[in-house]
mmCIF file of N, CA and C in Angstrom:
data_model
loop_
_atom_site.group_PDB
_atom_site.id
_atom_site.type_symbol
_atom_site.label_atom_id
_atom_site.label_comp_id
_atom_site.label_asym_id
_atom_site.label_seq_id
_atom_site.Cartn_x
_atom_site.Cartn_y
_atom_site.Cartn_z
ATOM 1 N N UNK A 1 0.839 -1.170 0.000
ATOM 2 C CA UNK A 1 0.000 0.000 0.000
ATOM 3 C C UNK A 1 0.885 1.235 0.000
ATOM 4 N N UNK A 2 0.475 2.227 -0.916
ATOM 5 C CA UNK A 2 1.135 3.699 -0.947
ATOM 6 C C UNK A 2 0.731 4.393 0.136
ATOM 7 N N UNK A 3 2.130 4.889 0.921
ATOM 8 C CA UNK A 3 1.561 6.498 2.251
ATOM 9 C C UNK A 3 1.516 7.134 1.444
ATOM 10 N N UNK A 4 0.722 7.944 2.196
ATOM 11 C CA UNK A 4 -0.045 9.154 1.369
ATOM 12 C C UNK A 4 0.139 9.927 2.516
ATOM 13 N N UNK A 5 0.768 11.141 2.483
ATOM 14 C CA UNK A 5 0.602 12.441 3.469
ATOM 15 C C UNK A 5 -0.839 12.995 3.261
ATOM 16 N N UNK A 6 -1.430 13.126 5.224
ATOM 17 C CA UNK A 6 -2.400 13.547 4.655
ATOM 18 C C UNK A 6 -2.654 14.688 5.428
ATOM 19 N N UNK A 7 -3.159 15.984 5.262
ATOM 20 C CA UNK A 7 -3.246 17.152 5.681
ATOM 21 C C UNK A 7 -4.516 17.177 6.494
ATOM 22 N N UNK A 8 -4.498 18.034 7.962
ATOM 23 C CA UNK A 8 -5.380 17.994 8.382
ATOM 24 C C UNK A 8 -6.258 18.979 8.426
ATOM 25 N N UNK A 9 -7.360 18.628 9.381
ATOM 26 C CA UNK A 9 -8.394 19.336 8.927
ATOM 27 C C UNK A 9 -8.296 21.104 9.536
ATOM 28 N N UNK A 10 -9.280 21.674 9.236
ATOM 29 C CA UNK A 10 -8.984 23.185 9.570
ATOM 30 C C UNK A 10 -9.221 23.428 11.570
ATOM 31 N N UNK A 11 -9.394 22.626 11.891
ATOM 32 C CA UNK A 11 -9.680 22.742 13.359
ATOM 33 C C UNK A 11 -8.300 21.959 14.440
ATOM 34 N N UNK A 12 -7.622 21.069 13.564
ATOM 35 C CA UNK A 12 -6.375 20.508 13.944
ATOM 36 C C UNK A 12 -5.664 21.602 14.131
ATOM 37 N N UNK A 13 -4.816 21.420 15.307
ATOM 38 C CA UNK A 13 -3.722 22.755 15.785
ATOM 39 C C UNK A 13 -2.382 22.242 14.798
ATOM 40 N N UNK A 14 -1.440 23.605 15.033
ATOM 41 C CA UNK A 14 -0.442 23.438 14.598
ATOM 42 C C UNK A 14 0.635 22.409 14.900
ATOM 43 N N UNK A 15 0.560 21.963 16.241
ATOM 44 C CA UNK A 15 1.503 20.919 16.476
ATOM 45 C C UNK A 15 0.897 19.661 15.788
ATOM 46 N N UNK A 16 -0.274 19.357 15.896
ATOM 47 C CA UNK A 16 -0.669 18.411 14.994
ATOM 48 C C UNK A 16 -0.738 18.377 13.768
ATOM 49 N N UNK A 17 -0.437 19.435 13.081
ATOM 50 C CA UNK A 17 0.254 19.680 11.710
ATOM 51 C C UNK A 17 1.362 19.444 11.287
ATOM 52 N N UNK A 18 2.347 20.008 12.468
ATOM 53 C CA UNK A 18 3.587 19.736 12.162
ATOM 54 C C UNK A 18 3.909 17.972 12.398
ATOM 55 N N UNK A 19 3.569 17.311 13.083
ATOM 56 C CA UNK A 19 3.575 16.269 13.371
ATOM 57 C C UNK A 19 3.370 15.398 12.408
ATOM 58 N N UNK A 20 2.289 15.646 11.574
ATOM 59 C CA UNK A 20 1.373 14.547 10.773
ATOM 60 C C UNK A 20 2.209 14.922 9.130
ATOM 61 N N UNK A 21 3.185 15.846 9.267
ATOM 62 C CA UNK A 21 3.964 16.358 8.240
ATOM 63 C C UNK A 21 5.341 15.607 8.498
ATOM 64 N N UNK A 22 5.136 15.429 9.844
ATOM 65 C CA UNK A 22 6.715 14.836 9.568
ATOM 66 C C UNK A 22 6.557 13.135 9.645
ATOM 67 N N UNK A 23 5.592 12.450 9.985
ATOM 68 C CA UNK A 23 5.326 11.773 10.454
ATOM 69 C C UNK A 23 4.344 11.036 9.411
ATOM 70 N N UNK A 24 3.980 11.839 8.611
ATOM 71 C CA UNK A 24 3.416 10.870 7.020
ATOM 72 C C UNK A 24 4.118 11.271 6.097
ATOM 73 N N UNK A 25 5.021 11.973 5.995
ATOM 74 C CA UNK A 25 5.173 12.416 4.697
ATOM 75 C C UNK A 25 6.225 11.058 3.808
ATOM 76 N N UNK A 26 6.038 11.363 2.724
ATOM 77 C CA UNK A 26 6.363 10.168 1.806
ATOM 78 C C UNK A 26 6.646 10.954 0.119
ATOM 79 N N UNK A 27 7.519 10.369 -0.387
ATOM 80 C CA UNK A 27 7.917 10.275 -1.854
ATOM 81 C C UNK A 27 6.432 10.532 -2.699
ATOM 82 N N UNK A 28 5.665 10.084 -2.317
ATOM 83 C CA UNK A 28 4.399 10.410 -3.201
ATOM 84 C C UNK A 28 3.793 11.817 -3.618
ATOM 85 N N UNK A 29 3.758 12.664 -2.535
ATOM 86 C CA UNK A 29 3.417 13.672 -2.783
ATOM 87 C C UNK A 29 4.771 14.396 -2.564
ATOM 88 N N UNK A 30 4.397 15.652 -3.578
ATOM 89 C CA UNK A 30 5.709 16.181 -4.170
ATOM 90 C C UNK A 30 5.535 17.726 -3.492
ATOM 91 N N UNK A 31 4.620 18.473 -3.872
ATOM 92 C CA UNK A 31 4.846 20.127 -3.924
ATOM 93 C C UNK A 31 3.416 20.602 -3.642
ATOM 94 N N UNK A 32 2.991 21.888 -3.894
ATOM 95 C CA UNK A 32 2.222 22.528 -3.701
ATOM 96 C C UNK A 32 2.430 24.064 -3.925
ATOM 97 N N UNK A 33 2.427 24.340 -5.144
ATOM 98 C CA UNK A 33 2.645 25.718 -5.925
ATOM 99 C C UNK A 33 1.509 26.884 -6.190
ATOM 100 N N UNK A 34 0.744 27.859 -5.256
ATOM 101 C CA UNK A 34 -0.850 27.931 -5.457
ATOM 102 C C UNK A 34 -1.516 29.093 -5.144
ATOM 103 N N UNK A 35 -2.185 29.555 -5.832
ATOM 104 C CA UNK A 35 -3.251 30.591 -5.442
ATOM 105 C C UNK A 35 -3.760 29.828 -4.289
ATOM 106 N N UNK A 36 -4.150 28.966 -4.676
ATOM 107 C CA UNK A 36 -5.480 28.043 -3.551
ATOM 108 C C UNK A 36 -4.910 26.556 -3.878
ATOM 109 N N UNK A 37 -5.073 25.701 -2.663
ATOM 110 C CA UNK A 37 -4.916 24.710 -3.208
ATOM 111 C C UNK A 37 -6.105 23.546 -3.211
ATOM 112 N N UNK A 38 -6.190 23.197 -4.127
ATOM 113 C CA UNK A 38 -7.582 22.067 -3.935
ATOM 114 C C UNK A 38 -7.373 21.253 -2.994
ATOM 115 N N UNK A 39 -8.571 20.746 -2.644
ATOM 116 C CA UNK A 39 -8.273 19.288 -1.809
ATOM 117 C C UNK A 39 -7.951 17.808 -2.381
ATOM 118 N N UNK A 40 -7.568 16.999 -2.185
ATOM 119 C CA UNK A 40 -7.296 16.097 -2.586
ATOM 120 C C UNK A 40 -7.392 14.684 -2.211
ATOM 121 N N UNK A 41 -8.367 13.400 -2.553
ATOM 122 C CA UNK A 41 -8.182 12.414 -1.897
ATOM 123 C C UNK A 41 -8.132 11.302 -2.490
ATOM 124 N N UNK A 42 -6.683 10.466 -2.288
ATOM 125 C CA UNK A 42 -6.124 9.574 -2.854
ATOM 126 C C UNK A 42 -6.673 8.237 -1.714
ATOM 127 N N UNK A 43 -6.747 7.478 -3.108
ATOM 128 C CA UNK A 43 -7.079 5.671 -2.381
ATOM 129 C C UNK A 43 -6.365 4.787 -3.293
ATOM 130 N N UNK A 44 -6.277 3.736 -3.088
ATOM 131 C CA UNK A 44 -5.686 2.712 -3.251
ATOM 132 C C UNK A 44 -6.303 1.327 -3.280
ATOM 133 N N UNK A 45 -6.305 0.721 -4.753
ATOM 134 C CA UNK A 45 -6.475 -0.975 -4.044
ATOM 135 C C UNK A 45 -5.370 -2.126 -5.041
ATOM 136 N N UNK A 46 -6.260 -2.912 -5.002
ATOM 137 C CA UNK A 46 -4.434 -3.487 -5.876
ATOM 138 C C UNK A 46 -4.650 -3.360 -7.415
ATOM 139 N N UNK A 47 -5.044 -2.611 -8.038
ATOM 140 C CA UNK A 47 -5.650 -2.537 -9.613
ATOM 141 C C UNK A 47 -5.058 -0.799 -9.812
ATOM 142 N N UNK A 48 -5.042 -0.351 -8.781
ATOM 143 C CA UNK A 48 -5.372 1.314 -9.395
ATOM 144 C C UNK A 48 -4.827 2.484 -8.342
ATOM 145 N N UNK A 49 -4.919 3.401 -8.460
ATOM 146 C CA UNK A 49 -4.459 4.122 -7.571
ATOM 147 C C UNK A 49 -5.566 5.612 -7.756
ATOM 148 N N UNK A 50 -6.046 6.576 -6.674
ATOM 149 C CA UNK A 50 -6.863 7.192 -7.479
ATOM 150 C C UNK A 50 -7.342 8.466 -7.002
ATOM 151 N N UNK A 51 -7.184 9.501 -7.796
ATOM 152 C CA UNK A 51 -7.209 10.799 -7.014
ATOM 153 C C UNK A 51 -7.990 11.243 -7.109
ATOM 154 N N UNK A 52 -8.580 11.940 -6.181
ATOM 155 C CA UNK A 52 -9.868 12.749 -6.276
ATOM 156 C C UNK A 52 -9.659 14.427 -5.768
ATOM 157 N N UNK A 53 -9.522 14.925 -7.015
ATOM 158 C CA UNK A 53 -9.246 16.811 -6.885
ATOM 159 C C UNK A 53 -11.011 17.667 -6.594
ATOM 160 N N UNK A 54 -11.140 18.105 -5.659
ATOM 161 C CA UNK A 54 -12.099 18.756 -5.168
ATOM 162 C C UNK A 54 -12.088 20.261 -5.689
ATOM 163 N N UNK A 55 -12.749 20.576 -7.175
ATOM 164 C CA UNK A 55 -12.365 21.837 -8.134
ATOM 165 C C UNK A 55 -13.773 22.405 -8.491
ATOM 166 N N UNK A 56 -14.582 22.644 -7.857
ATOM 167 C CA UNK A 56 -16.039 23.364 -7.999
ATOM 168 C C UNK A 56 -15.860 24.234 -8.688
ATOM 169 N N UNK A 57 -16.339 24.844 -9.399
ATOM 170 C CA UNK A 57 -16.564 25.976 -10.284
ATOM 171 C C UNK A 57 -15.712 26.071 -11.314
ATOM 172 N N UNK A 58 -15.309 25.318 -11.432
ATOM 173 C CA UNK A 58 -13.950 25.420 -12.073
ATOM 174 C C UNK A 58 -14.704 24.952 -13.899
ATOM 175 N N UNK A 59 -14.282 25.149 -15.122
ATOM 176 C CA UNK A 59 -14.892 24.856 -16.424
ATOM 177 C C UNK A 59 -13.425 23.176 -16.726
ATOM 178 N N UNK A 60 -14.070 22.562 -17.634
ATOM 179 C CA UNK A 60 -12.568 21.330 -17.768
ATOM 180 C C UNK A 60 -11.599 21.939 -18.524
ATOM 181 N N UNK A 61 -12.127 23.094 -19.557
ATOM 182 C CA UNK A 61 -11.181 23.462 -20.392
ATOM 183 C C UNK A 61 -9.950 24.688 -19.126
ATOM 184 N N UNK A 62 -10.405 24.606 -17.847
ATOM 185 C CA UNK A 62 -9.556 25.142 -17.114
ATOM 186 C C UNK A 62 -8.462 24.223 -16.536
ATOM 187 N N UNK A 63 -8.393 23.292 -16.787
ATOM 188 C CA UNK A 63 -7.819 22.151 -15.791
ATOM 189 C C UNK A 63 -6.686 20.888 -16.931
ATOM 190 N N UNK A 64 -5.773 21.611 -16.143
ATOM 191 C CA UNK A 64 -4.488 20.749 -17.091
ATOM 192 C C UNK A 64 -4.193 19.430 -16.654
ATOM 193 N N UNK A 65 -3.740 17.882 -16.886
ATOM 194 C CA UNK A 65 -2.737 16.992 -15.949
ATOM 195 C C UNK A 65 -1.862 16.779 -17.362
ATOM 196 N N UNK A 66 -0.604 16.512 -17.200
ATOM 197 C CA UNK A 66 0.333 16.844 -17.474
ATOM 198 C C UNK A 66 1.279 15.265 -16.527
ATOM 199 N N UNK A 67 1.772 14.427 -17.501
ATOM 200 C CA UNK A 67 2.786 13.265 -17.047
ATOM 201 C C UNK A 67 3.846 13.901 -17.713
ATOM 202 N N UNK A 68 5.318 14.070 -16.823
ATOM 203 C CA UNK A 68 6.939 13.899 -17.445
ATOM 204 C C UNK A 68 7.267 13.449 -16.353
ATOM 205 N N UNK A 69 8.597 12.862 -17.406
ATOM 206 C CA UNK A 69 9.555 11.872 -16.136
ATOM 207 C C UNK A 69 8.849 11.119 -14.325
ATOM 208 N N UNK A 70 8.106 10.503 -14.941
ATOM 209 C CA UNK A 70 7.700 10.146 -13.196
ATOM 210 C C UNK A 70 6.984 11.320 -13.124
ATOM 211 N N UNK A 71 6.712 12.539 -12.597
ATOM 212 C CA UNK A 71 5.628 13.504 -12.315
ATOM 213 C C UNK A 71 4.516 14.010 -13.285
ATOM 214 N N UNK A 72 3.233 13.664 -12.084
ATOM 215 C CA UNK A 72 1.968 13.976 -12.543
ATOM 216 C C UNK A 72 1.714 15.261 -11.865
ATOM 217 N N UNK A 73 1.175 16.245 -13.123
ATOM 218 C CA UNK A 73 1.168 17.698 -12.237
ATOM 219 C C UNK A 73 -0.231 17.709 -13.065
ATOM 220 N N UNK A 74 -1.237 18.211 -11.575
ATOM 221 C CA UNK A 74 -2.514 19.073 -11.922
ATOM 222 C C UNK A 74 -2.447 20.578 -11.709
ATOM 223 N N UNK A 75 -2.897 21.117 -12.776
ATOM 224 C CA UNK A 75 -2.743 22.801 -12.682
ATOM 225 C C UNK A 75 -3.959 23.162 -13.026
ATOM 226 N N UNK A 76 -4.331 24.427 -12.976
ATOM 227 C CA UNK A 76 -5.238 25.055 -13.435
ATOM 228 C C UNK A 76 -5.834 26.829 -12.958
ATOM 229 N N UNK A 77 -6.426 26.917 -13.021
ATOM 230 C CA UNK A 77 -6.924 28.512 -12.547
ATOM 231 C C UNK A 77 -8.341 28.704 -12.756
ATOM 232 N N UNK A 78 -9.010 28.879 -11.151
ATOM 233 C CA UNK A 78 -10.550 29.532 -11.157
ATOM 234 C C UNK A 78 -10.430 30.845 -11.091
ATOM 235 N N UNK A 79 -10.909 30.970 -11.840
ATOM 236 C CA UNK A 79 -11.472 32.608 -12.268
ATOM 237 C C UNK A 79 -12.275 33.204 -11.553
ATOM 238 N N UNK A 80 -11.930 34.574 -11.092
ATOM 239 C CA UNK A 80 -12.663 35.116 -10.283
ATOM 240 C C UNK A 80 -13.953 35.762 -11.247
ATOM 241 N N UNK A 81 -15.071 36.081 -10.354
ATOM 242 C CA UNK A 81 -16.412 36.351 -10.917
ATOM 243 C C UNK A 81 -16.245 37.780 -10.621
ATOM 244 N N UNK A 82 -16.997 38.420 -11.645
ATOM 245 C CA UNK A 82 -16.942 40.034 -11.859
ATOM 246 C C UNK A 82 -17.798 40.137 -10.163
ATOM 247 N N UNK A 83 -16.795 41.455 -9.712
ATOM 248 C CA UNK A 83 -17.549 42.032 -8.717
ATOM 249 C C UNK A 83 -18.696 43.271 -9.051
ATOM 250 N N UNK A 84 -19.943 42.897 -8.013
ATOM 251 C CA UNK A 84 -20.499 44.043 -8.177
ATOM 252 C C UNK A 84 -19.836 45.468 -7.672
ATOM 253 N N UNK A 85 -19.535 46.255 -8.002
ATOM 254 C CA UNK A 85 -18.750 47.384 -7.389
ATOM 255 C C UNK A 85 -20.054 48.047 -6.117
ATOM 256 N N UNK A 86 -20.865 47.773 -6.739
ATOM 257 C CA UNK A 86 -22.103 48.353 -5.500
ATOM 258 C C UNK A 86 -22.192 47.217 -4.138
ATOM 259 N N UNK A 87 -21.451 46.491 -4.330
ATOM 260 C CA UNK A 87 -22.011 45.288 -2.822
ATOM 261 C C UNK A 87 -20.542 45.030 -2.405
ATOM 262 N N UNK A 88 -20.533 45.467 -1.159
ATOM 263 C CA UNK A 88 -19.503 45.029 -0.173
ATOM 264 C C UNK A 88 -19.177 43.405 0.314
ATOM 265 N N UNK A 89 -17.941 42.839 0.337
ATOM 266 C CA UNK A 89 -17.771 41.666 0.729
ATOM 267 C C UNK A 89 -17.976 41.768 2.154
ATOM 268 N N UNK A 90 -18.712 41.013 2.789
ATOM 269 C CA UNK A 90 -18.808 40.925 4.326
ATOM 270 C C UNK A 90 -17.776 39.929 4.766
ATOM 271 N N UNK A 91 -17.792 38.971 3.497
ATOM 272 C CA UNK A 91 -16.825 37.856 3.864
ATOM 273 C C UNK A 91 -16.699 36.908 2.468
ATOM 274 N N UNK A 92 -15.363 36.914 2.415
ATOM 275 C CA UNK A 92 -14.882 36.197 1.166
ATOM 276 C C UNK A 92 -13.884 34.979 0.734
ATOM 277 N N UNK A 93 -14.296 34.137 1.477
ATOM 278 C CA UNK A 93 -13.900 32.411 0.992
ATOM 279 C C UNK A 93 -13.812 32.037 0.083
ATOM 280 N N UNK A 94 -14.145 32.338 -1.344
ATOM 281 C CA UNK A 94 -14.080 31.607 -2.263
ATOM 282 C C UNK A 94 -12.646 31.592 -3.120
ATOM 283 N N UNK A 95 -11.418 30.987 -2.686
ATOM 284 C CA UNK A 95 -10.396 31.247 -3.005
ATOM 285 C C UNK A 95 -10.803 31.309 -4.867
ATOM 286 N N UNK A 96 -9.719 31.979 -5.471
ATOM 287 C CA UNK A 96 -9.341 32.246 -7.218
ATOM 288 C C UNK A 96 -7.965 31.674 -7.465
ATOM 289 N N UNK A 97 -7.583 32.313 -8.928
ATOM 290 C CA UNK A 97 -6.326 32.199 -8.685
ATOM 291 C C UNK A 97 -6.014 30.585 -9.637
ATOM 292 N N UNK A 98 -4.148 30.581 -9.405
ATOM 293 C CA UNK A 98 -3.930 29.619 -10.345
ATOM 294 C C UNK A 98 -3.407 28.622 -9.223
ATOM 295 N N UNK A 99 -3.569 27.067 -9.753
ATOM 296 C CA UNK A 99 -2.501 26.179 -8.439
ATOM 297 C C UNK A 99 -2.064 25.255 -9.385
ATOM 298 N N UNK A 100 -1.134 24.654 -8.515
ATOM 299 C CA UNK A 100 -0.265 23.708 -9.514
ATOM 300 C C UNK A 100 0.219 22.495 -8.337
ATOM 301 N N UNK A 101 -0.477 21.198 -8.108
ATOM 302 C CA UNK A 101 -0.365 19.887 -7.573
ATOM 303 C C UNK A 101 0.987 19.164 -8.567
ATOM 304 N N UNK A 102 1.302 18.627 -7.767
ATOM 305 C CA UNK A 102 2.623 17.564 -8.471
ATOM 306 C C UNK A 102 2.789 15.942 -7.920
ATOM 307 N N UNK A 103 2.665 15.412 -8.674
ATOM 308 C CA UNK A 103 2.932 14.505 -7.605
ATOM 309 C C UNK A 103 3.620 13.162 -8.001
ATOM 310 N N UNK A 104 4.831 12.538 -7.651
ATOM 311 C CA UNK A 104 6.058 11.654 -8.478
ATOM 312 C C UNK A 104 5.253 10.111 -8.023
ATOM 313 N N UNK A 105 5.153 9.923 -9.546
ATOM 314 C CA UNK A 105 4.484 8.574 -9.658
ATOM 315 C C UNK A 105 5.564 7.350 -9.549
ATOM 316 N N UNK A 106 4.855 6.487 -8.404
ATOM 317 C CA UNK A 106 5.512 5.162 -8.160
ATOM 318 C C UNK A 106 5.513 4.250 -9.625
ATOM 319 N N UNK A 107 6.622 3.460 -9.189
ATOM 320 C CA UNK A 107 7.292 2.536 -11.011
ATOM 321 C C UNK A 107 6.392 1.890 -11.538
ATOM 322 N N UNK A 108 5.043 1.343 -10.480
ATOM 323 C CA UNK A 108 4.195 0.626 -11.063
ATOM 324 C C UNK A 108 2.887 1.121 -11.718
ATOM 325 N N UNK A 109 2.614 2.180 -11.417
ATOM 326 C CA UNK A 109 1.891 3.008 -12.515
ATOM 327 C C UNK A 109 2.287 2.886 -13.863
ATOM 328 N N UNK A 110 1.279 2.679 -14.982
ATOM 329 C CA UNK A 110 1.005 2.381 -16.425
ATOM 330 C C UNK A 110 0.858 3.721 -16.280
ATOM 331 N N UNK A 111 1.475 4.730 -17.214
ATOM 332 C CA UNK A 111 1.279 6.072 -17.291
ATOM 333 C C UNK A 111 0.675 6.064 -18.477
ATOM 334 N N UNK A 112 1.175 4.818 -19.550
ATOM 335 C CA UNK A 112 0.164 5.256 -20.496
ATOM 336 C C UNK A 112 -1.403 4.634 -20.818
ATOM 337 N N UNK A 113 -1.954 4.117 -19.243
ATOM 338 C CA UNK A 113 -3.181 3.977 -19.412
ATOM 339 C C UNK A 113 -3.978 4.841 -18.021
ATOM 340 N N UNK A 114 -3.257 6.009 -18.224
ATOM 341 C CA UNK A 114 -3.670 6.802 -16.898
ATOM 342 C C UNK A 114 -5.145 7.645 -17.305
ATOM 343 N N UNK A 115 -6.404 7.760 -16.836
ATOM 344 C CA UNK A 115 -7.546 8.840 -17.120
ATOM 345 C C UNK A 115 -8.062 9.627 -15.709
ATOM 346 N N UNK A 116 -8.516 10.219 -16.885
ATOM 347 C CA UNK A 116 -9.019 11.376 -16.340
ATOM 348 C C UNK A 116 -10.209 11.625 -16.659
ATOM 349 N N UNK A 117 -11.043 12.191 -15.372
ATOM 350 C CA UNK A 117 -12.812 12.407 -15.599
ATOM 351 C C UNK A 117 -13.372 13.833 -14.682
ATOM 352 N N UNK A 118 -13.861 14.827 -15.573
ATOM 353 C CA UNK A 118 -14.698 15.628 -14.944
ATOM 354 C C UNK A 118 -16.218 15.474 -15.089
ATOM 355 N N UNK A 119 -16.308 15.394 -13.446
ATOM 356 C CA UNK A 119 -17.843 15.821 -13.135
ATOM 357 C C UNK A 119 -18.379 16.247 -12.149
ATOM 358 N N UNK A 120 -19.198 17.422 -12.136
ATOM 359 C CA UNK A 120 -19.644 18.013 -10.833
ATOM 360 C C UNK A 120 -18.617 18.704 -9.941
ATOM 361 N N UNK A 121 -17.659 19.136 -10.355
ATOM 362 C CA UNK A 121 -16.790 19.735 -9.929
ATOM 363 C C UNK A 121 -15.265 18.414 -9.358
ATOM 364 N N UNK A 122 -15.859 17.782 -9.443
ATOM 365 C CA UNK A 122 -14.857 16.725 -9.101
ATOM 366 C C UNK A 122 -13.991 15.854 -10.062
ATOM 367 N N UNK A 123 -12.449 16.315 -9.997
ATOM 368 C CA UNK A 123 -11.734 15.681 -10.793
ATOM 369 C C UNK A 123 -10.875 14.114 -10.218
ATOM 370 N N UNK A 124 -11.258 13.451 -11.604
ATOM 371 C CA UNK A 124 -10.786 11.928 -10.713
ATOM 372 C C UNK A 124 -9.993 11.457 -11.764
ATOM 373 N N UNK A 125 -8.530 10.958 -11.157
ATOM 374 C CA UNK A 125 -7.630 10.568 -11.786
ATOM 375 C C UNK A 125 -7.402 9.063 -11.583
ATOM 376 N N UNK A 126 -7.329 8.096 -12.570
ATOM 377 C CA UNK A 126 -7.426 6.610 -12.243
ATOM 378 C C UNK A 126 -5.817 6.157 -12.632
ATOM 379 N N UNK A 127 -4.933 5.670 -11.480
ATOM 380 C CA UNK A 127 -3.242 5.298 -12.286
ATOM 381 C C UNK A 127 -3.546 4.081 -12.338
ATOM 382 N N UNK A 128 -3.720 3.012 -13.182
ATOM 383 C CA UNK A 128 -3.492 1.843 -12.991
ATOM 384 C C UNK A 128 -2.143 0.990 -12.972
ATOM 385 N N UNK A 129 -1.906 0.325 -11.808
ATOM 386 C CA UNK A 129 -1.337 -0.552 -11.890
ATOM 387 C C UNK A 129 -1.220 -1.538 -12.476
ATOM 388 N N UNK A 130 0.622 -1.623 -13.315
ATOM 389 C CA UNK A 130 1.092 -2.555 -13.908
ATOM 390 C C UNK A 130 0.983 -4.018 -13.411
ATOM 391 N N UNK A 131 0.765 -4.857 -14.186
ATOM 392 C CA UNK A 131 0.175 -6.535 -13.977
ATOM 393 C C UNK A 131 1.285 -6.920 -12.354
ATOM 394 N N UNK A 132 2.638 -6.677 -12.853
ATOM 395 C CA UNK A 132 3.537 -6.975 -12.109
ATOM 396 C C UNK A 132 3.725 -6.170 -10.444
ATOM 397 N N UNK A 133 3.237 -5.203 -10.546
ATOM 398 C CA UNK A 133 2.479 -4.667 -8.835
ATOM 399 C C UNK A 133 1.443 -5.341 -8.300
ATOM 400 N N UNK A 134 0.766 -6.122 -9.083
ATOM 401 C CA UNK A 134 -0.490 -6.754 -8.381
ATOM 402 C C UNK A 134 -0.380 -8.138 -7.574
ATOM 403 N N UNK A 135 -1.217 -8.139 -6.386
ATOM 404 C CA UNK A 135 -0.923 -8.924 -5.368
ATOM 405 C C UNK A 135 -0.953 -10.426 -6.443
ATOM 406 N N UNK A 136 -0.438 -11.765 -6.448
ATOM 407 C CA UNK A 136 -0.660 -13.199 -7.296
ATOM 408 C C UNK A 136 -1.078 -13.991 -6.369
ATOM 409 N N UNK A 137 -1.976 -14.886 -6.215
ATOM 410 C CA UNK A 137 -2.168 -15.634 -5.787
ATOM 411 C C UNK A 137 -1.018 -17.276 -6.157
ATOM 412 N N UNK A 138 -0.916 -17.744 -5.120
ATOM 413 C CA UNK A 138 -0.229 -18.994 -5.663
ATOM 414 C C UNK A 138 -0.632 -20.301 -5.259
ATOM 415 N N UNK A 139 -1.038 -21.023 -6.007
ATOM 416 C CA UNK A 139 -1.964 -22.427 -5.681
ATOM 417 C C UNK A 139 -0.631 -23.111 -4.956
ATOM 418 N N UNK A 140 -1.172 -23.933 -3.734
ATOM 419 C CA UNK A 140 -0.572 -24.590 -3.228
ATOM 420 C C UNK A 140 -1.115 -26.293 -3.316
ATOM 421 N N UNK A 141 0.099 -27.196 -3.846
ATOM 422 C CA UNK A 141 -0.405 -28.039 -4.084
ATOM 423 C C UNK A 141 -0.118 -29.278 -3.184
ATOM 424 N N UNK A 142 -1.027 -30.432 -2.841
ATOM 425 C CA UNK A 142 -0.311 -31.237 -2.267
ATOM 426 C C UNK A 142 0.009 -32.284 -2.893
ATOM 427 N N UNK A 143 0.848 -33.321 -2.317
ATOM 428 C CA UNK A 143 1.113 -34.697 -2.760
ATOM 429 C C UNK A 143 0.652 -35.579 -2.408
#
């Protein structure tokens, strides 16, 4: 099974940040370059590997993935929505802006049967694993 660093939630303190940073982090995930950064949630079973980018509003023709050498980079940029100049922000969450995910793919990823699917704001990346990563069963025989 692949570690996966995983970031916590917005109510986790900082020592438990720093902790779960030093304490998961792994070769898998690479960087984080960003206006905003999406969320992200990776799973695993023995066929596939599989990301799930959390990108609401976002159009597909905004949204790049991009394989070289071992790294898979998701990029893209949500566009900010015209402001009314007459209405004051009371409060403004909706991050904009461009980000750029990276992330160095393990040897057993088939890169060239890797997809990609938008829907509903949710981008899902499928790596499948090469025959030779997959768990074999081995008949045991008797005499």
């Amino acid at each position: 099974m692949t570690n996966v660093c995983c970031t916590p939630n917005r109510t986790t303190g900082n020592l438990d940040k720093v902790l779960n940073e030093i304490f998961n982090a792994t070769p898998f995930w690479t960087n984080i370059n960003t206006d905003f950064a999406p969320r992200v949630n990776i799973t695993e079973n023995d066929n596939r590997i599989k990301l799930e980018f959390e990108l609401p509003g976002m159009e597909r023709n905004d949204i790049k993935v991009t394989v070289k050498d071992g790294l898979l980079t998701v990029s893209g940029e949500r566009k900010e929505e015209k402001k009314d100049e007459k209405e004051n922000y009371v409060r403004n969450e909706i991050y904009s802006g461009q980000f750029s995910r990276s992330f160095t793919l393990p040897e057993t990823v088939e890169v060239d049967k890797i997809s990609a699917d938008y829907k509903n704001g949710l981008l899902t990346l499928s790596l499948p694993k090469s025959e030779k990563a997959r768990p074999k069963t081995i008949e045991v025989k008797v005499d």
